[in-house]
PDB file of C-alpha atoms and ligand atoms in Angstrom:
ATOM      1  CA  MET A 288     -51.323  40.807  54.607  1.00 74.00           C
ATOM      2  CA  GLU A 289     -53.709  38.442  56.435  1.00 76.00           C
ATOM      3  CA  PRO A 290     -55.911  36.391  54.064  1.00 85.00           C
ATOM      4  CA  LEU A 291     -59.497  37.598  54.151  1.00 95.00           C
ATOM      5  CA  PRO A 292     -61.890  35.307  56.060  1.00 97.00           C
ATOM      6  CA  ILE A 293     -64.534  33.887  53.711  1.00 98.00           C
ATOM      7  CA  VAL A 294     -67.888  32.441  54.777  1.00 98.00           C
ATOM      8  CA  ARG A 295     -70.271  30.658  52.432  1.00 98.00           C
ATOM      9  CA  THR A 296     -73.291  29.888  54.602  1.00 98.00           C
ATOM     10  CA  VAL A 297     -75.840  31.992  56.446  1.00 98.00           C
ATOM     11  CA  ALA A 298     -75.016  30.073  59.651  1.00 98.00           C
ATOM     12  CA  ASP A 299     -71.277  30.879  59.489  1.00 98.00           C
ATOM     13  CA  LEU A 300     -72.023  34.482  58.577  1.00 98.00           C
ATOM     14  CA  ARG A 301     -74.384  34.871  61.512  1.00 98.00           C
ATOM     15  CA  SER A 302     -71.948  33.432  64.046  1.00 98.00           C
ATOM     16  CA  ARG A 303     -69.195  35.867  62.906  1.00 98.00           C
ATOM     17  CA  VAL A 304     -71.552  38.843  63.015  1.00 98.00           C
ATOM     18  CA  ALA A 305     -72.907  37.768  66.434  1.00 98.00           C
ATOM     19  CA  ARG A 306     -69.365  37.800  67.861  1.00 97.00           C
ATOM     20  CA  TRP A 307     -68.829  41.351  66.592  1.00 96.00           C
ATOM     21  CA  ARG A 308     -72.160  42.456  67.996  1.00 96.00           C
ATOM     22  CA  GLN A 309     -71.299  40.980  71.410  1.00 97.00           C
ATOM     23  CA  ALA A 310     -68.110  43.057  71.328  1.00 95.00           C
ATOM     24  CA  GLY A 311     -70.212  46.183  70.679  1.00 94.00           C
ATOM     25  CA  GLU A 312     -69.057  46.610  67.076  1.00 94.00           C
ATOM     26  CA  SER A 313     -71.197  48.030  64.294  1.00 95.00           C
ATOM     27  CA  VAL A 314     -71.542  46.323  60.940  1.00 96.00           C
ATOM     28  CA  ALA A 315     -71.570  47.681  57.389  1.00 97.00           C
ATOM     29  CA  LEU A 316     -72.491  45.754  54.254  1.00 98.00           C
ATOM     30  CA  VAL A 317     -71.263  46.275  50.697  1.00 98.00           C
ATOM     31  CA  PRO A 318     -73.341  44.064  48.377  1.00 98.00           C
ATOM     32  CA  THR A 319     -71.549  43.194  45.124  1.00 98.00           C
ATOM     33  CA  MET A 320     -71.600  40.696  42.279  1.00 97.00           C
ATOM     34  CA  GLY A 321     -67.808  40.401  42.340  1.00 97.00           C
ATOM     35  CA  ALA A 322     -65.309  41.121  39.532  1.00 94.00           C
ATOM     36  CA  LEU A 323     -64.330  43.933  41.848  1.00 96.00           C
ATOM     37  CA  HIS A 324     -62.726  47.162  40.691  1.00 95.00           C
ATOM     38  CA  ALA A 325     -61.490  50.322  42.401  1.00 96.00           C
ATOM     39  CA  GLY A 326     -65.072  51.621  42.670  1.00 97.00           C
ATOM     40  CA  HIS A 327     -66.121  48.657  44.819  1.00 97.00           C
ATOM     41  CA  LEU A 328     -63.066  49.125  47.027  1.00 98.00           C
ATOM     42  CA  GLU A 329     -64.055  52.748  47.591  1.00 97.00           C
ATOM     43  CA  LEU A 330     -67.471  51.464  48.718  1.00 98.00           C
ATOM     44  CA  VAL A 331     -65.692  49.282  51.287  1.00 97.00           C
ATOM     45  CA  ARG A 332     -63.630  52.210  52.601  1.00 96.00           C
ATOM     46  CA  HIS A 333     -66.697  54.445  52.675  1.00 95.00           C
ATOM     47  CA  ALA A 334     -68.695  51.752  54.500  1.00 95.00           C
ATOM     48  CA  ARG A 335     -66.115  51.584  57.247  1.00 89.00           C
ATOM     49  CA  ARG A 336     -66.253  55.352  57.742  1.00 86.00           C
ATOM     50  CA  LEU A 337     -70.066  55.459  57.722  1.00 81.00           C
ATOM     51  CA  ALA A 338     -70.686  52.606  60.131  1.00 69.00           C
ATOM     52  CA  SER A 339     -68.743  54.262  62.919  1.00 66.00           C
ATOM     53  CA  PRO A 340     -68.496  58.006  62.314  1.00 66.00           C
ATOM     54  CA  GLY A 341     -65.783  59.454  64.508  1.00 67.00           C
ATOM     55  CA  ALA A 342     -65.013  56.109  66.131  1.00 62.00           C
ATOM     56  CA  SER A 343     -61.814  54.122  65.815  1.00 66.00           C
ATOM     57  CA  PRO A 344     -61.748  51.749  62.795  1.00 59.00           C
ATOM     58  CA  GLY A 345     -61.768  48.702  65.090  1.00 64.00           C
ATOM     59  CA  THR A 346     -65.320  49.421  66.251  1.00 86.00           C
ATOM     60  CA  CYS A 347     -66.804  48.837  62.819  1.00 91.00           C
ATOM     61  CA  ARG A 348     -66.745  45.689  60.680  1.00 96.00           C
ATOM     62  CA  VAL A 349     -67.294  45.600  56.942  1.00 97.00           C
ATOM     63  CA  VAL A 350     -68.834  42.604  55.198  1.00 98.00           C
ATOM     64  CA  ALA A 351     -68.690  42.457  51.393  1.00 98.00           C
ATOM     65  CA  SER A 352     -71.056  39.988  49.759  1.00 98.00           C
ATOM     66  CA  VAL A 353     -70.128  38.535  46.383  1.00 98.00           C
ATOM     67  CA  PHE A 354     -73.026  36.822  44.656  1.00 98.00           C
ATOM     68  CA  VAL A 355     -73.951  36.910  40.965  1.00 98.00           C
ATOM     69  CA  ASN A 356     -77.672  36.926  41.574  1.00 98.00           C
ATOM     70  CA  PRO A 357     -79.540  34.811  39.004  1.00 97.00           C
ATOM     71  CA  THR A 358     -82.944  36.343  39.790  1.00 97.00           C
ATOM     72  CA  GLN A 359     -81.939  39.739  38.408  1.00 97.00           C
ATOM     73  CA  PHE A 360     -80.894  38.417  34.982  1.00 96.00           C
ATOM     74  CA  ALA A 361     -83.289  37.559  32.137  1.00 94.00           C
ATOM     75  CA  PRO A 362     -82.459  34.338  30.232  1.00 93.00           C
ATOM     76  CA  HIS A 363     -80.924  36.257  27.296  1.00 92.00           C
ATOM     77  CA  GLU A 364     -78.740  38.452  29.533  1.00 92.00           C
ATOM     78  CA  ASP A 365     -75.103  38.000  30.565  1.00 92.00           C
ATOM     79  CA  PHE A 366     -75.465  35.846  33.720  1.00 95.00           C
ATOM     80  CA  ASP A 367     -73.244  33.082  32.319  1.00 95.00           C
ATOM     81  CA  ARG A 368     -70.515  35.334  30.982  1.00 93.00           C
ATOM     82  CA  TYR A 369     -70.599  37.795  33.923  1.00 93.00           C
ATOM     83  CA  PRO A 370     -66.933  37.965  35.076  1.00 93.00           C
ATOM     84  CA  ARG A 371     -66.102  35.891  38.171  1.00 95.00           C
ATOM     85  CA  ASP A 372     -62.795  36.044  40.090  1.00 95.00           C
ATOM     86  CA  GLU A 373     -63.110  34.734  43.641  1.00 96.00           C
ATOM     87  CA  ALA A 374     -59.389  34.747  44.512  1.00 96.00           C
ATOM     88  CA  GLY A 375     -58.791  38.176  42.958  1.00 97.00           C
ATOM     89  CA  ASP A 376     -61.827  39.607  44.736  1.00 97.00           C
ATOM     90  CA  ALA A 377     -60.690  38.251  48.112  1.00 97.00           C
ATOM     91  CA  ALA A 378     -57.221  39.806  47.700  1.00 97.00           C
ATOM     92  CA  LYS A 379     -58.696  43.170  46.675  1.00 97.00           C
ATOM     93  CA  LEU A 380     -61.168  43.211  49.565  1.00 98.00           C
ATOM     94  CA  ALA A 381     -58.382  42.408  52.035  1.00 96.00           C
ATOM     95  CA  SER A 382     -56.310  45.294  50.663  1.00 96.00           C
ATOM     96  CA  ALA A 383     -59.257  47.668  51.148  1.00 96.00           C
ATOM     97  CA  GLY A 384     -59.676  46.737  54.831  1.00 94.00           C
ATOM     98  CA  CYS A 385     -62.744  44.518  54.463  1.00 97.00           C
ATOM     99  CA  ASP A 386     -63.295  42.166  57.428  1.00 97.00           C
ATOM    100  CA  LEU A 387     -65.297  39.361  55.846  1.00 98.00           C
ATOM    101  CA  MET A 388     -66.258  38.137  52.391  1.00 98.00           C
ATOM    102  CA  TYR A 389     -69.667  36.483  52.207  1.00 98.00           C
ATOM    103  CA  LEU A 390     -69.769  34.151  49.237  1.00 98.00           C
ATOM    104  CA  PRO A 391     -73.014  32.173  49.198  1.00 98.00           C
ATOM    105  CA  ASP A 392     -73.885  29.934  46.278  1.00 98.00           C
ATOM    106  CA  ALA A 393     -77.271  29.901  44.556  1.00 98.00           C
ATOM    107  CA  VAL A 394     -78.589  27.028  46.705  1.00 98.00           C
ATOM    108  CA  GLU A 395     -77.651  28.816  49.932  1.00 98.00           C
ATOM    109  CA  MET A 396     -79.422  31.950  48.723  1.00 98.00           C
ATOM    110  CA  TYR A 397     -82.413  30.251  47.073  1.00 98.00           C
ATOM    111  CA  PRO A 398     -82.797  26.799  48.676  1.00 98.00           C
ATOM    112  CA  PRO A 399     -85.102  24.198  47.121  1.00 98.00           C
ATOM    113  CA  GLY A 400     -88.721  25.225  47.683  1.00 98.00           C
ATOM    114  CA  PHE A 401     -87.918  28.938  47.664  1.00 98.00           C
ATOM    115  CA  ALA A 402     -91.218  30.632  46.756  1.00 98.00           C
ATOM    116  CA  THR A 403     -91.000  34.341  47.527  1.00 98.00           C
ATOM    117  CA  SER A 404     -90.785  37.268  45.152  1.00 97.00           C
ATOM    118  CA  ILE A 405     -90.873  41.045  45.435  1.00 98.00           C
ATOM    119  CA  VAL A 406     -92.532  43.189  42.785  1.00 97.00           C
ATOM    120  CA  MET A 407     -91.144  46.709  42.611  1.00 97.00           C
ATOM    121  CA  ALA A 408     -92.968  49.740  41.222  1.00 96.00           C
ATOM    122  CA  GLY A 409     -92.184  53.447  41.784  1.00 96.00           C
ATOM    123  CA  PRO A 410     -88.544  54.188  41.009  1.00 97.00           C
ATOM    124  CA  ALA A 411     -88.199  50.795  39.289  1.00 97.00           C
ATOM    125  CA  GLY A 412     -90.467  52.038  36.470  1.00 95.00           C
ATOM    126  CA  GLY A 413     -88.959  52.983  33.117  1.00 97.00           C
ATOM    127  CA  MET A 414     -85.301  53.180  32.105  1.00 98.00           C
ATOM    128  CA  CYS A 415     -83.482  49.971  33.200  1.00 97.00           C
ATOM    129  CA  GLY A 416     -86.862  48.672  34.413  1.00 96.00           C
ATOM    130  CA  VAL A 417     -87.979  48.563  30.756  1.00 95.00           C
ATOM    131  CA  ALA A 418     -84.780  47.300  29.175  1.00 90.00           C
ATOM    132  CA  ARG A 419     -84.228  44.723  31.949  1.00 91.00           C
ATOM    133  CA  PRO A 420     -87.724  43.947  33.311  1.00 90.00           C
ATOM    134  CA  LEU A 421     -86.614  41.317  35.858  1.00 90.00           C
ATOM    135  CA  MET A 422     -83.736  43.254  37.251  1.00 97.00           C
ATOM    136  CA  PHE A 423     -85.183  45.361  40.057  1.00 98.00           C
ATOM    137  CA  ASN A 424     -87.471  42.637  41.406  1.00 98.00           C
ATOM    138  CA  GLY A 425     -84.398  40.404  41.596  1.00 98.00           C
ATOM    139  CA  VAL A 426     -82.276  43.134  43.192  1.00 98.00           C
ATOM    140  CA  ALA A 427     -85.014  43.838  45.768  1.00 98.00           C
ATOM    141  CA  LEU A 428     -85.259  40.149  46.621  1.00 98.00           C
ATOM    142  CA  VAL A 429     -81.546  39.488  47.023  1.00 98.00           C
ATOM    143  CA  VAL A 430     -80.764  42.729  48.845  1.00 99.00           C
ATOM    144  CA  THR A 431     -83.674  42.158  51.257  1.00 99.00           C
ATOM    145  CA  LYS A 432     -82.254  38.688  51.920  1.00 98.00           C
ATOM    146  CA  LEU A 433     -78.724  40.080  52.383  1.00 99.00           C
ATOM    147  CA  PHE A 434     -80.064  42.664  54.838  1.00 99.00           C
ATOM    148  CA  GLY A 435     -81.778  39.835  56.768  1.00 98.00           C
ATOM    149  CA  GLN A 436     -78.698  37.615  56.688  1.00 98.00           C
ATOM    150  CA  VAL A 437     -76.069  40.213  57.641  1.00 98.00           C
ATOM    151  CA  GLN A 438     -78.331  42.584  59.631  1.00 98.00           C
ATOM    152  CA  PRO A 439     -76.009  45.527  58.981  1.00 97.00           C
ATOM    153  CA  ASP A 440     -76.338  49.008  60.477  1.00 96.00           C
ATOM    154  CA  VAL A 441     -75.535  50.552  57.110  1.00 96.00           C
ATOM    155  CA  ALA A 442     -75.294  49.340  53.505  1.00 98.00           C
ATOM    156  CA  VAL A 443     -73.437  51.176  50.754  1.00 98.00           C
ATOM    157  CA  PHE A 444     -74.301  51.237  47.042  1.00 98.00           C
ATOM    158  CA  GLY A 445     -72.632  53.070  44.154  1.00 98.00           C
ATOM    159  CA  GLU A 446     -74.403  55.952  42.442  1.00 98.00           C
ATOM    160  CA  LYS A 447     -73.314  54.522  39.085  1.00 98.00           C
ATOM    161  CA  ASP A 448     -76.418  52.321  39.408  1.00 98.00           C
ATOM    162  CA  TYR A 449     -78.513  55.323  40.411  1.00 98.00           C
ATOM    163  CA  GLN A 450     -81.907  53.779  39.642  1.00 98.00           C
ATOM    164  CA  GLN A 451     -80.927  50.712  41.664  1.00 98.00           C
ATOM    165  CA  LEU A 452     -79.912  52.956  44.585  1.00 98.00           C
ATOM    166  CA  GLN A 453     -83.326  54.679  44.572  1.00 98.00           C
ATOM    167  CA  VAL A 454     -85.074  51.288  44.331  1.00 98.00           C
ATOM    168  CA  VAL A 455     -83.100  50.022  47.345  1.00 98.00           C
ATOM    169  CA  ARG A 456     -83.976  53.182  49.299  1.00 98.00           C
ATOM    170  CA  ARG A 457     -87.649  52.694  48.396  1.00 98.00           C
ATOM    171  CA  PHE A 458     -88.058  49.059  49.449  1.00 98.00           C
ATOM    172  CA  THR A 459     -85.942  49.580  52.573  1.00 98.00           C
ATOM    173  CA  ARG A 460     -88.436  52.266  53.653  1.00 98.00           C
ATOM    174  CA  ASP A 461     -91.487  50.361  52.415  1.00 98.00           C
ATOM    175  CA  LEU A 462     -90.547  47.152  54.219  1.00 98.00           C
ATOM    176  CA  ASP A 463     -89.316  48.948  57.392  1.00 98.00           C
ATOM    177  CA  LEU A 464     -85.906  47.321  57.104  1.00 98.00           C
ATOM    178  CA  PRO A 465     -83.688  48.695  59.905  1.00 98.00           C
ATOM    179  CA  VAL A 466     -80.721  49.503  57.644  1.00 98.00           C
ATOM    180  CA  ARG A 467     -79.301  52.913  56.689  1.00 97.00           C
ATOM    181  CA  VAL A 468     -78.821  52.979  52.903  1.00 98.00           C
ATOM    182  CA  GLU A 469     -76.008  55.201  51.669  1.00 97.00           C
ATOM    183  CA  GLY A 470     -74.963  56.061  48.120  1.00 97.00           C
ATOM    184  CA  MET A 471     -71.427  56.824  47.030  1.00 97.00           C
ATOM    185  CA  PRO A 472     -70.400  58.947  44.039  1.00 97.00           C
ATOM    186  CA  THR A 473     -69.330  57.107  40.900  1.00 98.00           C
ATOM    187  CA  VAL A 474     -65.622  56.345  40.593  1.00 97.00           C
ATOM    188  CA  ARG A 475     -64.286  57.059  37.084  1.00 98.00           C
ATOM    189  CA  GLU A 476     -61.272  56.301  34.946  1.00 98.00           C
ATOM    190  CA  ALA A 477     -59.043  59.293  34.126  1.00 98.00           C
ATOM    191  CA  ASP A 478     -60.927  59.738  30.822  1.00 98.00           C
ATOM    192  CA  GLY A 479     -64.309  59.818  32.584  1.00 98.00           C
ATOM    193  CA  LEU A 480     -65.562  56.287  31.916  1.00 98.00           C
ATOM    194  CA  ALA A 481     -67.482  55.067  34.982  1.00 98.00           C
ATOM    195  CA  LEU A 482     -65.841  52.000  36.534  1.00 98.00           C
ATOM    196  CA  SER A 483     -67.925  48.892  35.919  1.00 96.00           C
ATOM    197  CA  SER A 484     -67.266  45.160  35.933  1.00 93.00           C
ATOM    198  CA  ARG A 485     -68.833  45.090  32.448  1.00 94.00           C
ATOM    199  CA  ASN A 486     -66.093  47.374  31.050  1.00 96.00           C
ATOM    200  CA  ALA A 487     -64.083  44.131  30.810  1.00 95.00           C
ATOM    201  CA  TYR A 488     -66.306  43.173  27.828  1.00 95.00           C
ATOM    202  CA  LEU A 489     -65.155  46.170  25.741  1.00 97.00           C
ATOM    203  CA  THR A 490     -62.662  45.672  22.915  1.00 98.00           C
ATOM    204  CA  PRO A 491     -59.752  48.187  22.882  1.00 98.00           C
ATOM    205  CA  ALA A 492     -61.487  50.196  20.118  1.00 98.00           C
ATOM    206  CA  GLU A 493     -64.783  50.238  22.037  1.00 98.00           C
ATOM    207  CA  ARG A 494     -63.005  51.165  25.258  1.00 98.00           C
ATOM    208  CA  HIS A 495     -61.485  54.124  23.415  1.00 98.00           C
ATOM    209  CA  ARG A 496     -64.924  55.399  22.346  1.00 98.00           C
ATOM    210  CA  ALA A 497     -66.838  54.562  25.545  1.00 98.00           C
ATOM    211  CA  PRO A 498     -65.948  57.738  27.558  1.00 98.00           C
ATOM    212  CA  GLU A 499     -68.127  59.686  25.123  1.00 98.00           C
ATOM    213  CA  LEU A 500     -71.040  58.532  27.271  1.00 98.00           C
ATOM    214  CA  TYR A 501     -69.881  60.672  30.191  1.00 98.00           C
ATOM    215  CA  ARG A 502     -68.774  63.575  27.979  1.00 98.00           C
ATOM    216  CA  ALA A 503     -72.220  63.686  26.376  1.00 98.00           C
ATOM    217  CA  LEU A 504     -73.826  63.829  29.821  1.00 98.00           C
ATOM    218  CA  GLN A 505     -71.527  66.625  30.960  1.00 98.00           C
ATOM    219  CA  THR A 506     -72.275  68.664  27.843  1.00 98.00           C
ATOM    220  CA  ALA A 507     -75.990  68.070  28.382  1.00 98.00           C
ATOM    221  CA  VAL A 508     -75.873  69.296  31.996  1.00 97.00           C
ATOM    222  CA  ALA A 509     -74.112  72.474  30.859  1.00 97.00           C
ATOM    223  CA  ALA A 510     -76.827  72.999  28.224  1.00 97.00           C
ATOM    224  CA  LEU A 511     -79.594  72.450  30.789  1.00 96.00           C
ATOM    225  CA  GLU A 512     -77.906  74.940  33.116  1.00 94.00           C
ATOM    226  CA  ARG A 513     -77.905  77.477  30.279  1.00 95.00           C
ATOM    227  CA  GLY A 514     -81.659  76.932  29.945  1.00 94.00           C
ATOM    228  CA  SER A 515     -81.752  74.800  26.781  1.00 96.00           C
ATOM    229  CA  PRO A 516     -85.033  72.892  26.389  1.00 96.00           C
ATOM    230  CA  VAL A 517     -84.935  69.408  27.900  1.00 96.00           C
ATOM    231  CA  ALA A 518     -86.220  67.643  24.749  1.00 97.00           C
ATOM    232  CA  THR A 519     -83.516  69.275  22.615  1.00 98.00           C
ATOM    233  CA  VAL A 520     -80.787  68.382  25.091  1.00 98.00           C
ATOM    234  CA  LEU A 521     -81.888  64.735  25.271  1.00 98.00           C
ATOM    235  CA  ALA A 522     -82.019  64.508  21.457  1.00 98.00           C
ATOM    236  CA  ASP A 523     -78.500  65.981  21.268  1.00 98.00           C
ATOM    237  CA  VAL A 524     -77.194  63.297  23.646  1.00 98.00           C
ATOM    238  CA  ARG A 525     -78.685  60.566  21.437  1.00 98.00           C
ATOM    239  CA  ALA A 526     -77.170  62.093  18.291  1.00 98.00           C
ATOM    240  CA  ARG A 527     -73.767  62.460  19.919  1.00 98.00           C
ATOM    241  CA  LEU A 528     -73.771  58.848  21.115  1.00 98.00           C
ATOM    242  CA  ALA A 529     -74.759  57.573  17.679  1.00 98.00           C
ATOM    243  CA  ALA A 530     -71.899  59.584  16.166  1.00 98.00           C
ATOM    244  CA  ALA A 531     -69.484  58.080  18.718  1.00 97.00           C
ATOM    245  CA  GLY A 532     -70.355  54.524  17.666  1.00 97.00           C
ATOM    246  CA  PHE A 533     -72.986  53.535  20.231  1.00 98.00           C
ATOM    247  CA  GLU A 534     -75.229  51.231  18.166  1.00 97.00           C
ATOM    248  CA  ARG A 535     -78.329  51.620  20.327  1.00 97.00           C
ATOM    249  CA  VAL A 536     -79.461  53.981  23.058  1.00 98.00           C
ATOM    250  CA  ASP A 537     -81.879  52.289  25.493  1.00 97.00           C
ATOM    251  CA  TYR A 538     -82.751  55.585  27.147  1.00 98.00           C
ATOM    252  CA  VAL A 539     -81.604  59.117  27.927  1.00 98.00           C
ATOM    253  CA  GLU A 540     -83.857  60.656  30.547  1.00 97.00           C
ATOM    254  CA  LEU A 541     -84.107  63.547  32.951  1.00 97.00           C
ATOM    255  CA  ARG A 542     -85.668  62.377  36.216  1.00 97.00           C
ATOM    256  CA  ASP A 543     -86.384  63.804  39.652  1.00 96.00           C
ATOM    257  CA  ALA A 544     -83.285  62.972  41.723  1.00 96.00           C
ATOM    258  CA  SER A 545     -85.168  61.243  44.533  1.00 92.00           C
ATOM    259  CA  THR A 546     -88.523  59.965  43.197  1.00 94.00           C
ATOM    260  CA  LEU A 547     -87.199  59.313  39.662  1.00 96.00           C
ATOM    261  CA  GLU A 548     -90.405  60.787  38.223  1.00 95.00           C
ATOM    262  CA  PRO A 549     -89.768  61.870  34.604  1.00 95.00           C
ATOM    263  CA  LEU A 550     -89.115  65.616  34.236  1.00 95.00           C
ATOM    264  CA  GLU A 551     -89.895  67.642  31.136  1.00 90.00           C
ATOM    265  CA  ARG A 552     -88.322  70.778  32.480  1.00 88.00           C
ATOM    266  CA  THR A 553     -85.531  71.604  34.902  1.00 82.00           C
ATOM    267  CA  GLY A 554     -86.445  72.835  38.373  1.00 87.00           C
ATOM    268  CA  PRO A 555     -86.091  70.328  41.187  1.00 90.00           C
ATOM    269  CA  PRO A 556     -82.743  68.575  41.759  1.00 94.00           C
ATOM    270  CA  ALA A 557     -82.601  66.087  38.905  1.00 97.00           C
ATOM    271  CA  ARG A 558     -80.551  63.275  37.486  1.00 97.00           C
ATOM    272  CA  LEU A 559     -79.686  62.745  33.854  1.00 98.00           C
ATOM    273  CA  LEU A 560     -79.448  59.002  33.181  1.00 98.00           C
ATOM    274  CA  VAL A 561     -78.386  57.034  30.126  1.00 98.00           C
ATOM    275  CA  ALA A 562     -77.983  53.431  28.954  1.00 98.00           C
ATOM    276  CA  ALA A 563     -76.431  52.672  25.572  1.00 98.00           C
ATOM    277  CA  TRP A 564     -74.846  49.763  23.741  1.00 98.00           C
ATOM    278  CA  MET A 565     -71.237  49.772  22.601  1.00 98.00           C
ATOM    279  CA  GLY A 566     -70.898  46.538  20.631  1.00 96.00           C
ATOM    280  CA  ARG A 567     -72.147  43.718  22.884  1.00 94.00           C
ATOM    281  CA  THR A 568     -71.765  45.810  26.038  1.00 96.00           C
ATOM    282  CA  ARG A 569     -74.544  47.791  27.643  1.00 96.00           C
ATOM    283  CA  LEU A 570     -73.103  50.761  29.520  1.00 98.00           C
ATOM    284  CA  ILE A 571     -75.000  52.950  31.973  1.00 98.00           C
ATOM    285  CA  ASP A 572     -74.084  56.272  33.523  1.00 98.00           C
ATOM    286  CA  ASN A 573     -75.740  59.267  35.166  1.00 98.00           C
ATOM    287  CA  VAL A 574     -74.923  62.724  36.491  1.00 98.00           C
ATOM    288  CA  ALA A 575     -76.555  65.170  38.888  1.00 97.00           C
ATOM    289  CA  VAL A 576     -78.401  68.187  37.495  1.00 96.00           C
ATOM    290  CA  PRO A 577     -78.588  70.849  40.195  1.00 91.00           C
ATOM    291  CA  GLY A 578     -82.032  72.241  41.014  1.00 80.00           C
ATOM    292  CA  PHE A 579     -83.087  75.697  39.861  1.00 67.00           C
ATOM    293  CA  ASP A 580     -85.905  77.840  41.281  1.00 56.00           C
ATOM    294  CA  GLY A 581     -88.183  79.510  38.774  1.00 46.00           C
ATOM    295  CA  ARG A 582     -86.450  78.091  35.680  1.00 48.00           C
ATOM    296  CA  ASP A 583     -88.886  77.882  32.784  1.00 44.00           C
ATOM    297  CA  SER A 584     -87.245  75.851  30.080  1.00 41.00           C
ATOM    298  CA  VAL A 585     -89.460  73.569  28.027  1.00 37.00           C
TER     299      VAL A 585
HETATM  300  O1  PAF B 270     -75.117  46.315  41.879  1.00 74.30           O
HETATM  301  C1  PAF B 270     -74.911  45.091  42.018  1.00 74.30           C
HETATM  302  O2  PAF B 270     -73.780  44.632  41.956  1.00 74.30           O
HETATM  303  C2  PAF B 270     -76.080  44.159  42.274  1.00 74.30           C
HETATM  304  O3  PAF B 270     -77.215  44.583  41.592  1.00 74.30           O
HETATM  305  C3  PAF B 270     -76.390  43.945  43.768  1.00 74.30           C
HETATM  306  C4  PAF B 270     -76.803  45.241  44.459  1.00 74.30           C
HETATM  307  C5  PAF B 270     -75.159  43.382  44.463  1.00 74.30           C
HETATM  308  C6  PAF B 270     -77.533  42.941  43.931  1.00 74.30           C
HETATM  309  O4  PAF B 270     -77.242  41.727  43.325  1.00 74.30           O
END
């Protein structure tokens, strides 16, 4: 297999992309923080399909960015211990048919004198926006920069970070960024655990218990579909997670699937989202809750 071309500067990135554009090719972007797993590689494959629907694979190029973005981590969070594996990531991206790995360092992304910030509201409110108050402003800033640097036709994000996906959709619309934002369903282990780079932090015993997060969500969706009151269902999820050894639950919430407004009853298409701590690892997950007309559960 050919080694994957790697660029580290905006200038080198732009000259590669310009050559593709001159050849009439479309460009897709998969933004990542590295430590890639099978879920990321599915994003790459999906990006290739989306950027040139119906066209031959050669007419579309996929860029994957790998950058552990310091502006989305608070000082007490896991920026320093976030897993990094440049060589492994490059090999995995090559195997998934990626065309270019963009690997800027912090100075390339935020040069001396950098003075711009983005403050997100709307879908950034609540949930991870409370537990990790810097996160979505930092995500908005770096993704806006990546969109400007790569200038892709389409960018693909995993639904595992569902709140992040809605935040990206929001600022892309708000700032008139000419990029199509696409979500891709969460890729899971056989036992249901959502793939995440942070799963590497789990001890074997924690890894064994962690799939309870997804099972609790599935049980909750079934209860909501039967008409159980939302407050009762959310309380049951918390109790079940505590029993499974999750030390702390940051949130379990039912939200409108597109605006992320909190919902106290089922009705519109919704999303059930959770974040909980297993040992030193904060895990997040979410599932769709289909919409119902005329349902009156409180
Ligand atoms: O989901 C991630 O990996 C990151 O938040 C992203 C979108 C690459 C921005 O740093």
